[in-house]
XYZ file of C-alpha atoms in Angstrom:
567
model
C 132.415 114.751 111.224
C 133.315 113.158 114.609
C 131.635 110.586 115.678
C 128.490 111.288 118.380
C 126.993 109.032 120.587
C 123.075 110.524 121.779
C 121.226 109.003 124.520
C 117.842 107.192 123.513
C 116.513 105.199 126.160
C 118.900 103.907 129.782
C 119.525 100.505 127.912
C 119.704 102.610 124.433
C 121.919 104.528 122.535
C 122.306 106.669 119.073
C 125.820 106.113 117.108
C 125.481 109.393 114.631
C 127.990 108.937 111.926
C 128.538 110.954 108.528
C 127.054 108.892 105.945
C 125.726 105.623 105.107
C 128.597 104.241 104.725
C 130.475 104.513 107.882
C 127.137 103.589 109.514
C 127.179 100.305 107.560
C 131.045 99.872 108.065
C 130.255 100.829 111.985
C 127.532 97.172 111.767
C 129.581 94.778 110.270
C 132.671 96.138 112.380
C 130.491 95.227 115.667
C 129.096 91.752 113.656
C 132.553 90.751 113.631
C 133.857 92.157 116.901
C 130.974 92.435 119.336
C 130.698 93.958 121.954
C 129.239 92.050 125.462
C 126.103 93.435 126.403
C 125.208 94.803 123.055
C 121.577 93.198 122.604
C 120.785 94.794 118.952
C 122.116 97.317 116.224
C 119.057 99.195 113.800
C 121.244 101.108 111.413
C 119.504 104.389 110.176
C 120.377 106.814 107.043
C 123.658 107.722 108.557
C 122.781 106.514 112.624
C 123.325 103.470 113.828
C 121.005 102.028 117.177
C 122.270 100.501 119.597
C 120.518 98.582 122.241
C 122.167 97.149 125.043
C 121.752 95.383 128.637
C 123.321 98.163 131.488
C 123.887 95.421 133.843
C 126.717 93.839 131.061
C 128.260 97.803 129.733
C 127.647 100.866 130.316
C 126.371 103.777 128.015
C 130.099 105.472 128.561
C 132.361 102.603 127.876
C 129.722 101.717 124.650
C 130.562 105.099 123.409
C 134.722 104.904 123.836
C 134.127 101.967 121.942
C 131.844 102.978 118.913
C 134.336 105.817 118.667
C 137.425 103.933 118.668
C 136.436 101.554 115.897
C 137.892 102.189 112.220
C 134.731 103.105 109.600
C 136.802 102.130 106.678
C 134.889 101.246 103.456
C 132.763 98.322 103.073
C 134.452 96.051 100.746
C 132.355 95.530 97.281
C 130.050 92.536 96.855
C 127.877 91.381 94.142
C 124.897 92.695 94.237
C 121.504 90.756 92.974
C 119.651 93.229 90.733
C 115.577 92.737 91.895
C 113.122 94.314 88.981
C 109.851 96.091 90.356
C 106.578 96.524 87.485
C 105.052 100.023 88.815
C 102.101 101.696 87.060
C 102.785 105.196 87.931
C 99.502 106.279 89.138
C 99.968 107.670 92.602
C 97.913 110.659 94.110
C 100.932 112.749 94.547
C 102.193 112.418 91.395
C 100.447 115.514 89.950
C 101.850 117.540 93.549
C 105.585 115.936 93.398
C 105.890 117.540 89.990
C 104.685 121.184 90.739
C 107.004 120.629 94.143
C 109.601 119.921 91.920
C 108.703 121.886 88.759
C 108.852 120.044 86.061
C 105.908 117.683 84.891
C 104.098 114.512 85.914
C 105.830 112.666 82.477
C 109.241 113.925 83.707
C 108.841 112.910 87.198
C 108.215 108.885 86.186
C 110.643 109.214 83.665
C 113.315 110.034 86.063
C 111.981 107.794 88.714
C 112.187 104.671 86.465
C 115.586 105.478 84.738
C 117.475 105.296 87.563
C 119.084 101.979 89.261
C 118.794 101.543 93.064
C 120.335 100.362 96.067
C 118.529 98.957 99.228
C 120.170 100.681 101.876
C 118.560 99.181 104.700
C 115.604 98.047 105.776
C 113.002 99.227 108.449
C 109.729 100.374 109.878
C 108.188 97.400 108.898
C 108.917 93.916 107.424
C 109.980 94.205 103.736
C 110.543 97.973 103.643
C 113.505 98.624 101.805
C 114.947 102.672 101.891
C 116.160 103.175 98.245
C 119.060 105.120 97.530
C 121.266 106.663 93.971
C 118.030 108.047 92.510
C 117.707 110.839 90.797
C 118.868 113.521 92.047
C 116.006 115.766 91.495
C 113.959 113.710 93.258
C 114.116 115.101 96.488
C 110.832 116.030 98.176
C 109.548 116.370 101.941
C 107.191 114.302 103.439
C 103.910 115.109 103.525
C 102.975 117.850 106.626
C 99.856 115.124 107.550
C 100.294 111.735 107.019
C 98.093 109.483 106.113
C 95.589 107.197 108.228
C 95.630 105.094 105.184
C 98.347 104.186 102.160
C 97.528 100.930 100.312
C 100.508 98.207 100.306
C 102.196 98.096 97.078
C 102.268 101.680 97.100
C 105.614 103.524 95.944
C 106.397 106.332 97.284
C 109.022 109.068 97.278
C 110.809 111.045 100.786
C 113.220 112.972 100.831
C 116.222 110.975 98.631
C 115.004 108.063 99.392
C 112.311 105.739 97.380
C 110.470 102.911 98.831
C 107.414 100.476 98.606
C 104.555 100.185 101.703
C 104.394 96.392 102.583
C 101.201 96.557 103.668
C 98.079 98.786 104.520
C 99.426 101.164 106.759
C 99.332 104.837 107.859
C 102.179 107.063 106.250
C 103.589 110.114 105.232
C 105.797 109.507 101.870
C 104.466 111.163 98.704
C 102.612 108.627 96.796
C 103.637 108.182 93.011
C 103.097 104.576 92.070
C 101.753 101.264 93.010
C 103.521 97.727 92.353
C 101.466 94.460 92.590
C 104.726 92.825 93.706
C 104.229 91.412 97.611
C 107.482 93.039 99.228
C 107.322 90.572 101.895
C 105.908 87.156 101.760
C 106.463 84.426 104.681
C 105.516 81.698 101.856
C 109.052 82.629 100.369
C 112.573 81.227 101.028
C 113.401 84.542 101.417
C 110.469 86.770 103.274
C 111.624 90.172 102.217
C 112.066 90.740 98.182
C 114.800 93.605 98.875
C 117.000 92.976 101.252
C 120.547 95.402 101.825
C 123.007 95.464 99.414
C 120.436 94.860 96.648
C 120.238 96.856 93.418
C 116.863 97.652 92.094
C 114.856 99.150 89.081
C 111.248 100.164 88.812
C 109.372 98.667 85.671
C 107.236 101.338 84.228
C 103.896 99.126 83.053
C 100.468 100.327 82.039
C 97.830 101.636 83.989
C 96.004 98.209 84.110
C 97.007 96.083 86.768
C 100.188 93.930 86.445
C 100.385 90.324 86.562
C 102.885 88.981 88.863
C 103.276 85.619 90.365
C 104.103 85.361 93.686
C 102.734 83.017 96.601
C 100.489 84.481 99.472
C 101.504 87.075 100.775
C 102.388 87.451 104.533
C 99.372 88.214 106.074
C 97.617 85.019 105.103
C 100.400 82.588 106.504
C 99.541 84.244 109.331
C 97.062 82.263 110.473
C 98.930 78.776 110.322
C 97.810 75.511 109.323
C 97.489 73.808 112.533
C 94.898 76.382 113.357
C 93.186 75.893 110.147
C 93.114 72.682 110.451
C 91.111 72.452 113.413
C 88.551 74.127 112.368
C 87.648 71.930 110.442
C 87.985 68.873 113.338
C 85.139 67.842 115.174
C 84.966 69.757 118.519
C 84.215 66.173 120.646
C 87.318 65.401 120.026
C 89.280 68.722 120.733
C 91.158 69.205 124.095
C 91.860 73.370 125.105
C 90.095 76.058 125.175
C 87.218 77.163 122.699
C 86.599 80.686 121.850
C 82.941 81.956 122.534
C 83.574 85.688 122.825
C 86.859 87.141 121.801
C 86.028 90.496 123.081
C 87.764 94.103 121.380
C 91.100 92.515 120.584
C 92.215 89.396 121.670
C 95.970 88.317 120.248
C 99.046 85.926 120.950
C 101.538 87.671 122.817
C 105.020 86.245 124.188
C 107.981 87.975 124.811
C 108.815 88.990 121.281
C 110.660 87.779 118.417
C 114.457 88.555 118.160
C 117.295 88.423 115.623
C 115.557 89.759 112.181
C 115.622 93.411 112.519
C 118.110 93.678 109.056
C 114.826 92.180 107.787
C 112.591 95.057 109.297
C 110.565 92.464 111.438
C 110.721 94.067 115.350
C 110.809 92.140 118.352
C 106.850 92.719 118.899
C 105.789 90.724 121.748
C 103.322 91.762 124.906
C 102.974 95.162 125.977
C 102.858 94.500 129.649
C 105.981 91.676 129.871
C 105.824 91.867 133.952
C 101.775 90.745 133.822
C 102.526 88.074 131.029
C 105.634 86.806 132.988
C 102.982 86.509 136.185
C 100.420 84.878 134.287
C 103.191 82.516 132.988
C 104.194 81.583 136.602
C 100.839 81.149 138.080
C 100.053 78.288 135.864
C 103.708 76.575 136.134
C 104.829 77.685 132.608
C 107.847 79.125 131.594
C 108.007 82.784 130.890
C 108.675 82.923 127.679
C 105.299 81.576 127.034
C 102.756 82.383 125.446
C 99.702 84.051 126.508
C 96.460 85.743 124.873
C 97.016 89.425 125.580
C 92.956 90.457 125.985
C 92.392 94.732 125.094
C 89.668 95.908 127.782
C 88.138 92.434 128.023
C 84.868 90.648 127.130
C 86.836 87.933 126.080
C 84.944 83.892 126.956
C 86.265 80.886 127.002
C 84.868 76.911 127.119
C 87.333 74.493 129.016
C 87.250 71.306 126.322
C 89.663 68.758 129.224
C 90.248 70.072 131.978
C 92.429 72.897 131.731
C 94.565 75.799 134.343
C 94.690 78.953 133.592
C 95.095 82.626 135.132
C 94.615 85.933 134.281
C 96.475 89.020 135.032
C 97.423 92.362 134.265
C 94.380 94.887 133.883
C 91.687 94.855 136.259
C 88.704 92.909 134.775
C 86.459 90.963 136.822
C 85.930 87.072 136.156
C 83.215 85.163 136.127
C 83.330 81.355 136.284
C 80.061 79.511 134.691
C 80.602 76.038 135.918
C 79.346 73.109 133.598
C 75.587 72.902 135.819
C 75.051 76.716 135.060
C 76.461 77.702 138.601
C 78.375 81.310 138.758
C 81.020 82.831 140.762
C 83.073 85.306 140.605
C 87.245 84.311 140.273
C 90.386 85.834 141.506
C 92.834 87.923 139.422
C 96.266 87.000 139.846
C 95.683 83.451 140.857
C 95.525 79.803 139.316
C 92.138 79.078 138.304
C 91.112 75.334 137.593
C 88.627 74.476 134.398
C 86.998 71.364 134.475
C 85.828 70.012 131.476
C 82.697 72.503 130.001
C 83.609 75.328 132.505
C 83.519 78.722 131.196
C 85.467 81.850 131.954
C 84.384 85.320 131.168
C 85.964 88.372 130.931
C 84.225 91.380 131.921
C 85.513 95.120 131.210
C 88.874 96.562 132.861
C 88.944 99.227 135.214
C 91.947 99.907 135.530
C 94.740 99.374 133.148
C 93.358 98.133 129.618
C 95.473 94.788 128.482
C 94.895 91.614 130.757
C 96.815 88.067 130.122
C 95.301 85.246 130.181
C 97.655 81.834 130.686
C 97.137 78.223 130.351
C 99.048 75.164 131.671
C 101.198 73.801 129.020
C 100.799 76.434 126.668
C 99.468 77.004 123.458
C 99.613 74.698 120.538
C 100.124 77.341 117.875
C 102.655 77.656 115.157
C 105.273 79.953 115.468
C 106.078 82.470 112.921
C 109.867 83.540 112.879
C 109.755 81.584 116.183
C 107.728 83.535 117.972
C 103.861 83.558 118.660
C 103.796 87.011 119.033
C 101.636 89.318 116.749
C 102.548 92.869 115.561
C 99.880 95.180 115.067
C 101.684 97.290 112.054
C 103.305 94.499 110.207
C 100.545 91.610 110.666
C 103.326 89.577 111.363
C 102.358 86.583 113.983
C 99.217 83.937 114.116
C 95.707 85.972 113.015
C 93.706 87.833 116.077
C 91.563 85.243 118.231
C 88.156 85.326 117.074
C 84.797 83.808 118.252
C 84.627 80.389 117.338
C 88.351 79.307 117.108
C 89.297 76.329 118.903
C 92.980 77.024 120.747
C 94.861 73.847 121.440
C 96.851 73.329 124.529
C 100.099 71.394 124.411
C 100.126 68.377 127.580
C 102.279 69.287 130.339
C 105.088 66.527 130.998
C 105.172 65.983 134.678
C 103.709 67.776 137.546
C 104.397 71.337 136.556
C 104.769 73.613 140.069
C 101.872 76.350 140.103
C 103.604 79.617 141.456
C 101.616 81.361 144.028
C 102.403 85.137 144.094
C 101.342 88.350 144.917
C 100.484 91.081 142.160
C 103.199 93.160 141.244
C 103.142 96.012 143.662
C 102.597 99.240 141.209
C 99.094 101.021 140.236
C 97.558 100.632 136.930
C 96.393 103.482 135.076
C 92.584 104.673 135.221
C 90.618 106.751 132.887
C 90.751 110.415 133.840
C 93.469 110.074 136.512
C 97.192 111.078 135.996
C 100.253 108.461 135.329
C 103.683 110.290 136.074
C 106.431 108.163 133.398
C 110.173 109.298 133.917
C 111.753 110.404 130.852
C 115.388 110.627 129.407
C 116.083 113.046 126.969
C 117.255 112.619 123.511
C 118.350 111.834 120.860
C 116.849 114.995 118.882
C 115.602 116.833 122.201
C 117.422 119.613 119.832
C 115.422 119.318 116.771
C 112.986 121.070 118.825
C 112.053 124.547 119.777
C 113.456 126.341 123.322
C 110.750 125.310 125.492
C 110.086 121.960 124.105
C 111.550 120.223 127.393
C 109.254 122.757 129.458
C 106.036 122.015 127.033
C 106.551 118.521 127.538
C 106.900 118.209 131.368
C 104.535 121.388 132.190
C 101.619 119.787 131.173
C 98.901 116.612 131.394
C 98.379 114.882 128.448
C 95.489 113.291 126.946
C 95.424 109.774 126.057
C 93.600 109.895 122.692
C 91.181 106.648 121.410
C 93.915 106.545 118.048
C 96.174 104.790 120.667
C 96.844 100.668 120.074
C 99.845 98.727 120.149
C 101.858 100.917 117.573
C 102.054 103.555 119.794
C 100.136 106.212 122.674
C 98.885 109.295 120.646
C 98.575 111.848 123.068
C 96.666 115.563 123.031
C 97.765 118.840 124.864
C 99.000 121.448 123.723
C 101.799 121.272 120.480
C 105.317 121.054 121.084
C 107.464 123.161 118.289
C 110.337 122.320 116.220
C 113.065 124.466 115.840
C 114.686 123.037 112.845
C 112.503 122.453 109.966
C 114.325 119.845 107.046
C 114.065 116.398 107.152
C 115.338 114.083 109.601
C 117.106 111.224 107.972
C 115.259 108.023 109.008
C 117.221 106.416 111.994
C 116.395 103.624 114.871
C 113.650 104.018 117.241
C 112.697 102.334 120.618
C 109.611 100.924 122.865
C 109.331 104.190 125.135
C 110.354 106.719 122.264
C 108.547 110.270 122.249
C 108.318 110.808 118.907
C 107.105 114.246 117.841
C 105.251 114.488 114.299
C 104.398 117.950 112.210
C 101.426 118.325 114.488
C 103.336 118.567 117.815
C 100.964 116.205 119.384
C 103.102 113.178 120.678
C 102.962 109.455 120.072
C 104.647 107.098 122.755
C 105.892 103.821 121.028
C 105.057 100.641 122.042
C 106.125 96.710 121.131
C 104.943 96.666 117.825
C 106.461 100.427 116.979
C 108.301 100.726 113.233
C 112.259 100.440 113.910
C 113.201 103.237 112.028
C 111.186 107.073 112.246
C 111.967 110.360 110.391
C 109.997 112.552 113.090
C 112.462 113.946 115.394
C 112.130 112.143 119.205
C 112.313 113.952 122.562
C 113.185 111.326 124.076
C 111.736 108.153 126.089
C 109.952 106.516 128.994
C 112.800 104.494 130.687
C 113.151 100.848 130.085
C 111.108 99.528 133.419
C 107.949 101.823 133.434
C 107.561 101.259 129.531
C 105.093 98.166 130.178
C 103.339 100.609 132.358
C 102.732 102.567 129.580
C 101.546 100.372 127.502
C 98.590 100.071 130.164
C 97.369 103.562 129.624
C 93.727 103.260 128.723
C 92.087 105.627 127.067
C 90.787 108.666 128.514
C 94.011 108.489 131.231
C 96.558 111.579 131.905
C 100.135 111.269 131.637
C 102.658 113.561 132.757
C 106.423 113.189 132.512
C 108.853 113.605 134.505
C 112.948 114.374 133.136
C 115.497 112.133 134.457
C 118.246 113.134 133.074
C 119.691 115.855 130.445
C 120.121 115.912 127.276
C 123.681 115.917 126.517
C 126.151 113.599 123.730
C 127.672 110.775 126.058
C 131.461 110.689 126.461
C 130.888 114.251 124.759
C 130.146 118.026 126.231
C 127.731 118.137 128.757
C 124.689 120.778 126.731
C 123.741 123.226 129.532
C 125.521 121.386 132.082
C 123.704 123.337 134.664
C 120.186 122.971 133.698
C 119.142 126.148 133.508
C 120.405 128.378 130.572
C 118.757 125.895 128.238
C 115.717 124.350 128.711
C 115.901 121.618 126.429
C 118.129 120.093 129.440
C 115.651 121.276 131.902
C 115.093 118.430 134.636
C 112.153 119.553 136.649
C 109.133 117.789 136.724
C 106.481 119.414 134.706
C 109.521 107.809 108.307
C 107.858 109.078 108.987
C 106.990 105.405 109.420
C 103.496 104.172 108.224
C 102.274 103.331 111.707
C 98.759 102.224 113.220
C 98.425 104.643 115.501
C 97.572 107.318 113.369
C 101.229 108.994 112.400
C 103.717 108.608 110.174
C 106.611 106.744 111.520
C 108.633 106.007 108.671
């Protein structure tokens, strides 16, 4: 087939190749020939991602690129061969078998006869998509995924075999569970398959298996430094002491780049233009880090005197001076602590994450050097809870405090209506006829599933038109990605990279941190920006109107946490 090039996002495109193979021949042939601009490639099942800064190329001259590259064959390497014990006990064990008709005996046997190769890795850290199974087994994923898979488990979809992590919602079929950690920070080498790998399943009883491996990844999450002052004696502590953390209260920065062949996504704050703000206000850099506060009801005790400011959603302060005096603080502005000051938090009304910054920054350990933390991989220091002393590095100097006004846009507000533009693609025609039409001629519902995995949204169901599976492929912040149910889910930061639910397409680039303000209870409506159409290709419907999947008037099936199935 010839090479297509689909739009995803405006600083996004998808490379759709034949097979595997090209697709990996298509990454190492950009590794060693890059091209400027190009920011980060997520290869897929037979798609390759492609992210990339317009300012540097454009989407056009990407594409006469991409398509004038050679896909020759990847030469041969030795490939490590990585053993997994699984005690074949999964719930869908008993269903895979009648799918497939032949018994529950048959199905392991087959499973665990055959030798492996990781073909890439994605949706979360450590998840490895299998490949040279059995033939045979070949089933669908599940029509409603999962709220809840245990990590370790092993799981069939489609051709493809794999092994969950961690905890996570999901829609493979379930046939086995492994007490082998698949990724593990405490190791040289985080992820235990990595591409190129061969790999064979270990059929052991039903009792658990003994394995030994260090910690596993969530516990390194919360780093020594942090541990270790616990344990110090607070007199002594300078920063800011935790009294309330409120509903959610994590480490956000700009995100972590540079280990997507590892599965690990960039992460980082929702709302990068209020975090940026907060950064300034205080005399930081940007690419600080800040505590990203869900709602609010998050309070803080000033140990040293400390600066700090707070933007983002709309919560109203309260500063509790050391002699018991209140008053109420500015948003958006440079607050000074003196030494036993508090500062509360109340609850947002409008928007729903609010940053909170401090002079100097935070004394925390980055992991894969970055402070943020992602939601659906538990990648990142531990969520902020009451009690935890955060330690604030000394600024060198006389640091400038930035005084600014708030960035001139509207947050969201529960029960009104947020219009996000939308382009189109790259399976806008996976869908049914009037998909385009469903999804601009109505108000959605923002649902309380939402988080920072993604937006899950209610109205009424958009339809596929094509029913077999969608080989798993890259997926971006922004992404519509439409699950068996019809109802959509809106990624955010810490989104899986790859998804086997077919996407619409997604909010462009600059109004995705307003999305990931929508509180719940909001409306969004969206609005087309462009049509769907192959770039550098035929123009599909060129004149908007005898298909409506190019209409532009307004109107994995991964585990993920926000209820679906992204991988």
């Amino acid at each position: 087939m010839s090479v297509r090039v689909l739009p995803v996002r405006d600083d996004a495109v998808l490379v759709e190749l034949a097979d595997l193979d090209e697709t990996l021949a298509l990454v190492a042939s950009l590794e060693a020939d890059p091209v400027a601009g190009v920011v980060d490639v997520v290869p897929g099942a037979r798609t390759l991602l492609v992210a990339f800064r317009p300012s540097a190329v454009s989407a056009e001259a990407l594409a006469r690129d991409v398509r004038s590259r050679p896909l020759d064959a990847l030469a041969a390497r030795e490939a490590t061969l990585r053993r997994i014990p699984v005690r074949y006990d999964g719930e869908d064990l008993s269903a895979v078998a009648e799918l497939l008709g032949v018994a529950a005996d048959e199905v392991v046997r087959r499973h665990a006869d055959a030798e492996y190769a990781v073909a890439f890795v994605g949706f979360a850290p450590g998840f490895a998509y299998l490949t040279g199974g059995d033939p045979l087994l070949d089933v669908p994923r599940r029509s409603s995924p999962r709220t809840r898979i245990p990590a370790g488990s092993v799981a069939l979809a489609g051709t493809y075999s794999g092994v969950y992590p961690r905890e996570s919602p999901g829609g493979w079929q379930l046939i086995g569970t492994t007490d082998l950690p698949m990724w593990d920070l405490a190791r040289e080498r985080p992820a235990f398959l990595e591409p190129g790998d061969r790999v064979r399943f270990d059929l052991v009883g039903t009792e658990r298996a003994s394995v030994s491996v260090a910690a596993t990844a969530t516990d390194s999450g919360e780093n020594a430094a942090a541990k270790a002052r616990e344990d110090d004696d607070v007199a002594g502590f300078v920063g800011l002491e935790v009294l309330k953390a409120g509903l959610q209260t994590t480490f956000q920065d700009l995100g972590r780049t540079g280990f997507t062949s590892m599965g690990v996504s960039a992460s980082g704050a929702l709302d990068p233009v209020s975090l940026r703000a907060a950064d300034r206000l205080v005399g930081n850099d940007t690419t600080e880090a800040t505590l990203e506060v869900v709602v609010g009801g998050l309070e803080l005790r000033a140990h040293g005197p400390q600066v700090v400011a707070v933007t983002g959603a709309a919560v109203p302060l309260t500063l509790v001076r050391r002699d018991g005096s209140r008053r109420s603080a500015p948003l958006h502005t440079a607050i000074a602590l003196d030494d036993g000051d508090e500062l509360q938090l109340g609850m947002a009304t409008a928007g729903v994450r609010a940053y909170l910054a401090v002079r100097g920054g935070f004394a925390e350990e980055p992991v894969l050097g970055s402070l943020a933390t992602d939601a659906l991989s538990a990648v990142g220091p531990a969520p902020v809870t009451a009690g935890r002393l955060l330690g604030v590095r000394p600024t060198v100097g006389a640091p400038s405090v930035m005084v600014e006004s708030a960035p001139a846009r509207a947050l969201p507000r529960a029960g009104e209506e947020t219009v996000l533009d939308v382009v189109l693609g790259p399976r806008t025609d996976w869908l049914s006829a009037d998909a385009v039409s469903a999804l601009t001629g109505q108000v959605w519902d923002v649902t309380p599933q939402s988080n920072r995995v993604g937006v899950r949204l209610a109205g009424t169901p958009i339809e596929r038109e094509r029913t077999d599976e969608l080989p798993s492929e890259g997926c971006v912040a922004g992404a519509l990605q439409i699950p068996p149910n019809g109802q959509p889910v809106l990624f955010l930061a810490d989104h899986p990279l790859t998804g086997g639910y077919p996407v619409i397409g997604a909010v462009v680039a600059d109004q995705v941190p307003l999305a990931g303000q929508l509180p719940v209870g909001s409306r969004v409506r969206f609005r087309v920006v462009g049509p769907f159409h192959e770039i550098g290709g035929p123009a599909e419907a060129a004149d908007g109107g005898s298909d409506p999947r190019s209409d532009t008037n307004p109107e994995h099936d991964e585990p993920e946490q926000a209820g679906t199935d992204h991988r």
